[in-house]
PDB file of C-alpha atoms in Angstrom:
ATOM      1  CA  MET L   1     119.398 116.252  92.573  1.00  0.00           C
ATOM      2  CA  SER L   2     119.074 119.739  91.052  1.00  0.00           C
ATOM      3  CA  ASN L   3     116.071 120.347  93.346  1.00  0.00           C
ATOM      4  CA  ILE L   4     118.277 119.674  96.370  1.00  0.00           C
ATOM      5  CA  ILE L   5     121.003 121.993  95.094  1.00  0.00           C
ATOM      6  CA  SER L   6     118.440 124.734  94.372  1.00  0.00           C
ATOM      7  CA  LYS L   7     116.999 124.379  97.880  1.00  0.00           C
ATOM      8  CA  ILE L   8     120.467 124.485  99.458  1.00  0.00           C
ATOM      9  CA  GLU L   9     121.318 127.595  97.436  1.00  0.00           C
ATOM     10  CA  GLU L  10     118.108 129.202  98.751  1.00  0.00           C
ATOM     11  CA  LEU L  11     119.142 128.397 102.324  1.00  0.00           C
ATOM     12  CA  VAL L  12     122.811 129.375 102.115  1.00  0.00           C
ATOM     13  CA  SER L  13     122.502 132.591 100.055  1.00  0.00           C
ATOM     14  CA  PRO L  14     121.127 134.794 102.887  1.00  0.00           C
ATOM     15  CA  ILE L  15     123.849 133.504 105.224  1.00  0.00           C
ATOM     16  CA  LEU L  16     126.568 134.355 102.715  1.00  0.00           C
ATOM     17  CA  GLN L  17     125.056 137.745 101.987  1.00  0.00           C
ATOM     18  CA  GLU L  18     125.003 138.568 105.708  1.00  0.00           C
ATOM     19  CA  LEU L  19     128.696 137.589 106.012  1.00  0.00           C
ATOM     20  CA  ASN L  20     129.710 139.310 102.729  1.00  0.00           C
ATOM     21  CA  LEU L  21     130.802 136.029 101.163  1.00  0.00           C
ATOM     22  CA  ASP L  22     130.331 134.605  97.670  1.00  0.00           C
ATOM     23  CA  LEU L  23     128.876 131.227  96.741  1.00  0.00           C
ATOM     24  CA  VAL L  24     131.233 129.540  94.298  1.00  0.00           C
ATOM     25  CA  ASP L  25     129.619 126.124  93.953  1.00  0.00           C
ATOM     26  CA  ILE L  26     127.407 123.495  95.580  1.00  0.00           C
ATOM     27  CA  GLU L  27     127.937 119.765  95.159  1.00  0.00           C
ATOM     28  CA  TYR L  28     125.758 116.949  96.421  1.00  0.00           C
ATOM     29  CA  VAL L  29     127.584 113.730  95.593  1.00  0.00           C
ATOM     30  CA  LYS L  30     127.777 110.114  96.649  1.00  0.00           C
ATOM     31  CA  GLU L  31     131.263 108.765  97.279  1.00  0.00           C
ATOM     32  CA  GLY L  32     131.278 105.109  98.157  1.00  0.00           C
ATOM     33  CA  ARG L  33     128.433 104.595 100.613  1.00  0.00           C
ATOM     34  CA  ASP L  34     128.451 108.186 101.888  1.00  0.00           C
ATOM     35  CA  TRP L  35     126.710 111.333 100.643  1.00  0.00           C
ATOM     36  CA  PHE L  36     128.484 114.704 100.802  1.00  0.00           C
ATOM     37  CA  LEU L  37     126.987 118.175 100.619  1.00  0.00           C
ATOM     38  CA  ARG L  38     129.844 120.510  99.723  1.00  0.00           C
ATOM     39  CA  ILE L  39     129.523 124.278  99.772  1.00  0.00           C
ATOM     40  CA  TYR L  40     132.409 126.223  98.236  1.00  0.00           C
ATOM     41  CA  ILE L  41     132.649 129.850  99.335  1.00  0.00           C
ATOM     42  CA  ASP L  42     134.993 132.769  98.818  1.00  0.00           C
ATOM     43  CA  THR L  43     135.272 136.465  99.560  1.00  0.00           C
ATOM     44  CA  PRO L  44     134.730 139.099  96.875  1.00  0.00           C
ATOM     45  CA  ASN L  45     138.497 139.804  96.957  1.00  0.00           C
ATOM     46  CA  GLY L  46     139.448 136.129  97.096  1.00  0.00           C
ATOM     47  CA  GLY L  47     140.676 134.207 100.111  1.00  0.00           C
ATOM     48  CA  ILE L  48     138.691 132.568 102.872  1.00  0.00           C
ATOM     49  CA  ASP L  49     139.725 131.378 106.320  1.00  0.00           C
ATOM     50  CA  ILE L  50     138.688 128.468 108.515  1.00  0.00           C
ATOM     51  CA  GLU L  51     136.637 130.693 110.860  1.00  0.00           C
ATOM     52  CA  GLN L  52     134.488 131.913 107.962  1.00  0.00           C
ATOM     53  CA  CYS L  53     133.924 128.320 106.804  1.00  0.00           C
ATOM     54  CA  ALA L  54     132.982 127.295 110.355  1.00  0.00           C
ATOM     55  CA  GLN L  55     130.541 130.224 110.662  1.00  0.00           C
ATOM     56  CA  VAL L  56     128.760 129.286 107.440  1.00  0.00           C
ATOM     57  CA  SER L  57     128.731 125.595 108.377  1.00  0.00           C
ATOM     58  CA  GLU L  58     127.193 126.315 111.787  1.00  0.00           C
ATOM     59  CA  LYS L  59     124.504 128.684 110.462  1.00  0.00           C
ATOM     60  CA  LEU L  60     123.654 126.427 107.518  1.00  0.00           C
ATOM     61  CA  SER L  61     123.468 123.345 109.766  1.00  0.00           C
ATOM     62  CA  GLU L  62     120.825 125.091 111.874  1.00  0.00           C
ATOM     63  CA  LYS L  63     118.741 125.888 108.778  1.00  0.00           C
ATOM     64  CA  LEU L  64     119.171 122.361 107.386  1.00  0.00           C
ATOM     65  CA  ASP L  65     117.984 120.871 110.702  1.00  0.00           C
ATOM     66  CA  VAL L  66     114.784 122.942 110.476  1.00  0.00           C
ATOM     67  CA  GLU L  67     114.092 122.643 106.726  1.00  0.00           C
ATOM     68  CA  ASP L  68     115.403 119.058 106.337  1.00  0.00           C
ATOM     69  CA  PRO L  69     115.571 119.087 102.489  1.00  0.00           C
ATOM     70  CA  ILE L  70     117.737 115.945 102.242  1.00  0.00           C
ATOM     71  CA  SER L  71     116.336 112.557 103.261  1.00  0.00           C
ATOM     72  CA  GLU L  72     119.656 110.634 103.245  1.00  0.00           C
ATOM     73  CA  ASN L  73     122.347 110.969 105.883  1.00  0.00           C
ATOM     74  CA  TYR L  74     125.156 113.168 104.575  1.00  0.00           C
ATOM     75  CA  PHE L  75     128.303 115.006 105.569  1.00  0.00           C
ATOM     76  CA  LEU L  76     128.294 118.802 105.292  1.00  0.00           C
ATOM     77  CA  GLU L  77     131.563 120.380 104.140  1.00  0.00           C
ATOM     78  CA  VAL L  78     132.088 124.123 103.753  1.00  0.00           C
ATOM     79  CA  SER L  79     135.393 125.161 102.221  1.00  0.00           C
ATOM     80  CA  SER L  80     137.364 127.357  99.885  1.00  0.00           C
ATOM     81  CA  PRO L  81     137.209 126.438  96.190  1.00  0.00           C
ATOM     82  CA  GLY L  82     141.011 126.242  96.208  1.00  0.00           C
ATOM     83  CA  ALA L  83     143.540 127.502  93.707  1.00  0.00           C
ATOM     84  CA  GLU L  84     141.781 125.765  90.813  1.00  0.00           C
ATOM     85  CA  ARG L  85     138.311 127.110  91.518  1.00  0.00           C
ATOM     86  CA  PRO L  86     135.604 126.247  88.981  1.00  0.00           C
ATOM     87  CA  LEU L  87     134.293 128.870  86.564  1.00  0.00           C
ATOM     88  CA  LYS L  88     130.551 128.362  86.268  1.00  0.00           C
ATOM     89  CA  LYS L  89     128.807 131.728  86.247  1.00  0.00           C
ATOM     90  CA  ASP L  90     129.377 134.475  83.702  1.00  0.00           C
ATOM     91  CA  SER L  91     130.807 136.611  86.522  1.00  0.00           C
ATOM     92  CA  ASP L  92     133.352 133.856  87.311  1.00  0.00           C
ATOM     93  CA  PHE L  93     134.638 134.049  83.745  1.00  0.00           C
ATOM     94  CA  THR L  94     134.699 137.852  83.768  1.00  0.00           C
ATOM     95  CA  ASN L  95     136.686 137.844  87.029  1.00  0.00           C
ATOM     96  CA  ALA L  96     139.141 135.338  85.522  1.00  0.00           C
ATOM     97  CA  ILE L  97     140.100 137.497  82.517  1.00  0.00           C
ATOM     98  CA  GLY L  98     143.880 137.737  82.398  1.00  0.00           C
ATOM     99  CA  LYS L  99     144.313 134.574  84.478  1.00  0.00           C
ATOM    100  CA  HIS L 100     145.526 131.097  83.579  1.00  0.00           C
ATOM    101  CA  VAL L 101     142.552 128.759  82.953  1.00  0.00           C
ATOM    102  CA  PHE L 102     141.727 125.229  81.870  1.00  0.00           C
ATOM    103  CA  ILE L 103     138.705 124.678  79.605  1.00  0.00           C
ATOM    104  CA  LYS L 104     137.261 121.360  78.449  1.00  0.00           C
ATOM    105  CA  THR L 105     134.662 121.313  75.660  1.00  0.00           C
ATOM    106  CA  TYR L 106     131.794 118.975  74.763  1.00  0.00           C
ATOM    107  CA  GLU L 107     133.049 118.713  71.184  1.00  0.00           C
ATOM    108  CA  PRO L 108     136.349 119.513  69.476  1.00  0.00           C
ATOM    109  CA  VAL L 109     137.236 123.146  68.773  1.00  0.00           C
ATOM    110  CA  ASN L 110     140.113 123.533  66.310  1.00  0.00           C
ATOM    111  CA  GLY L 111     140.707 119.782  66.657  1.00  0.00           C
ATOM    112  CA  ALA L 112     141.012 119.684  70.465  1.00  0.00           C
ATOM    113  CA  LYS L 113     138.723 119.350  73.485  1.00  0.00           C
ATOM    114  CA  GLU L 114     141.071 120.601  76.222  1.00  0.00           C
ATOM    115  CA  PHE L 115     142.703 123.999  76.418  1.00  0.00           C
ATOM    116  CA  GLU L 116     144.995 125.612  78.950  1.00  0.00           C
ATOM    117  CA  GLY L 117     146.141 129.187  78.666  1.00  0.00           C
ATOM    118  CA  THR L 118     145.314 132.805  79.423  1.00  0.00           C
ATOM    119  CA  LEU L 119     141.682 133.903  79.314  1.00  0.00           C
ATOM    120  CA  LEU L 120     141.800 137.063  77.191  1.00  0.00           C
ATOM    121  CA  SER L 121     138.091 137.938  77.138  1.00  0.00           C
ATOM    122  CA  TYR L 122     134.642 136.567  77.818  1.00  0.00           C
ATOM    123  CA  SER L 123     131.128 137.511  76.788  1.00  0.00           C
ATOM    124  CA  ILE L 124     127.791 135.711  76.839  1.00  0.00           C
ATOM    125  CA  GLU L 125     127.440 136.171  73.069  1.00  0.00           C
ATOM    126  CA  GLU L 126     130.950 135.128  71.993  1.00  0.00           C
ATOM    127  CA  GLY L 127     132.106 132.870  74.824  1.00  0.00           C
ATOM    128  CA  ALA L 128     135.734 132.645  75.907  1.00  0.00           C
ATOM    129  CA  LEU L 129     138.759 133.856  73.993  1.00  0.00           C
ATOM    130  CA  ILE L 130     141.795 131.980  75.279  1.00  0.00           C
ATOM    131  CA  GLU L 131     145.428 132.247  74.284  1.00  0.00           C
ATOM    132  CA  VAL L 132     147.174 128.863  74.344  1.00  0.00           C
ATOM    133  CA  ARG L 133     150.732 127.851  73.655  1.00  0.00           C
ATOM    134  CA  VAL L 134     151.224 125.495  70.713  1.00  0.00           C
ATOM    135  CA  LYS L 135     154.869 124.437  70.694  1.00  0.00           C
ATOM    136  CA  THR L 136     156.752 127.757  70.385  1.00  0.00           C
ATOM    137  CA  ARG L 137     153.917 130.055  69.340  1.00  0.00           C
ATOM    138  CA  ARG L 138     150.822 131.473  70.969  1.00  0.00           C
ATOM    139  CA  VAL L 139     147.406 130.880  69.362  1.00  0.00           C
ATOM    140  CA  LYS L 140     144.085 132.563  70.178  1.00  0.00           C
ATOM    141  CA  ILE L 141     141.059 130.275  70.265  1.00  0.00           C
ATOM    142  CA  GLN L 142     137.422 131.349  70.552  1.00  0.00           C
ATOM    143  CA  ILE L 143     135.231 128.865  72.453  1.00  0.00           C
ATOM    144  CA  GLU L 144     131.462 129.349  72.385  1.00  0.00           C
ATOM    145  CA  LYS L 145     129.788 129.330  75.803  1.00  0.00           C
ATOM    146  CA  GLU L 146     127.522 126.411  74.827  1.00  0.00           C
ATOM    147  CA  LYS L 147     130.546 124.246  74.005  1.00  0.00           C
ATOM    148  CA  ILE L 148     132.207 124.663  77.429  1.00  0.00           C
ATOM    149  CA  ALA L 149     131.761 121.500  79.494  1.00  0.00           C
ATOM    150  CA  LEU L 150     134.126 122.441  82.316  1.00  0.00           C
ATOM    151  CA  ALA L 151     136.200 125.484  83.141  1.00  0.00           C
ATOM    152  CA  ARG L 152     138.430 126.291  86.094  1.00  0.00           C
ATOM    153  CA  LEU L 153     141.369 128.400  87.097  1.00  0.00           C
ATOM    154  CA  ALA L 154     144.615 126.551  86.529  1.00  0.00           C
ATOM    155  CA  ILE L 155     148.054 126.774  88.062  1.00  0.00           C
ATOM    156  CA  ASP L 156     150.640 127.918  85.534  1.00  0.00           C
ATOM    157  CA  PHE L 157     153.778 125.835  86.076  1.00  0.00           C
ATOM    158  CA  SER L 158     155.593 127.375  83.103  1.00  0.00           C
ATOM    159  CA  ALA L 159     156.055 130.743  84.805  1.00  0.00           C
TER     160      ALA L 159
END
């Protein structure tokens, strides 16, 4: 599976570079009886339109037809990562500083495994520093990079 994703990243990266777009994520998943290859893209400033998704889909389809890295039949989807885009790369975390995020950990940190709040800082060495609301007070929690299982932007409904 990771070989397929690596190969797809190899194929899509030059297309995105040419169009000045960013690769956010690649998923190759089976849902029911069908396989889906999902490419999530964005612009450096954030915000993508349907024409950009169509362009990438068309150019990538041509490359996939030639290279044929996937033996199963699948559906290709190219889209925006949405409002709750995943944070996977170090640069994703750095760009999310000051924003509302959701982080899930592999093991408890300060007695919890899920955190939602403002990302105050991020570094490879120290991980994420997040400020969460606990009842009426705000608490800062440091989460080591290795302990982060999932991270994404989150919509703040309290504002």
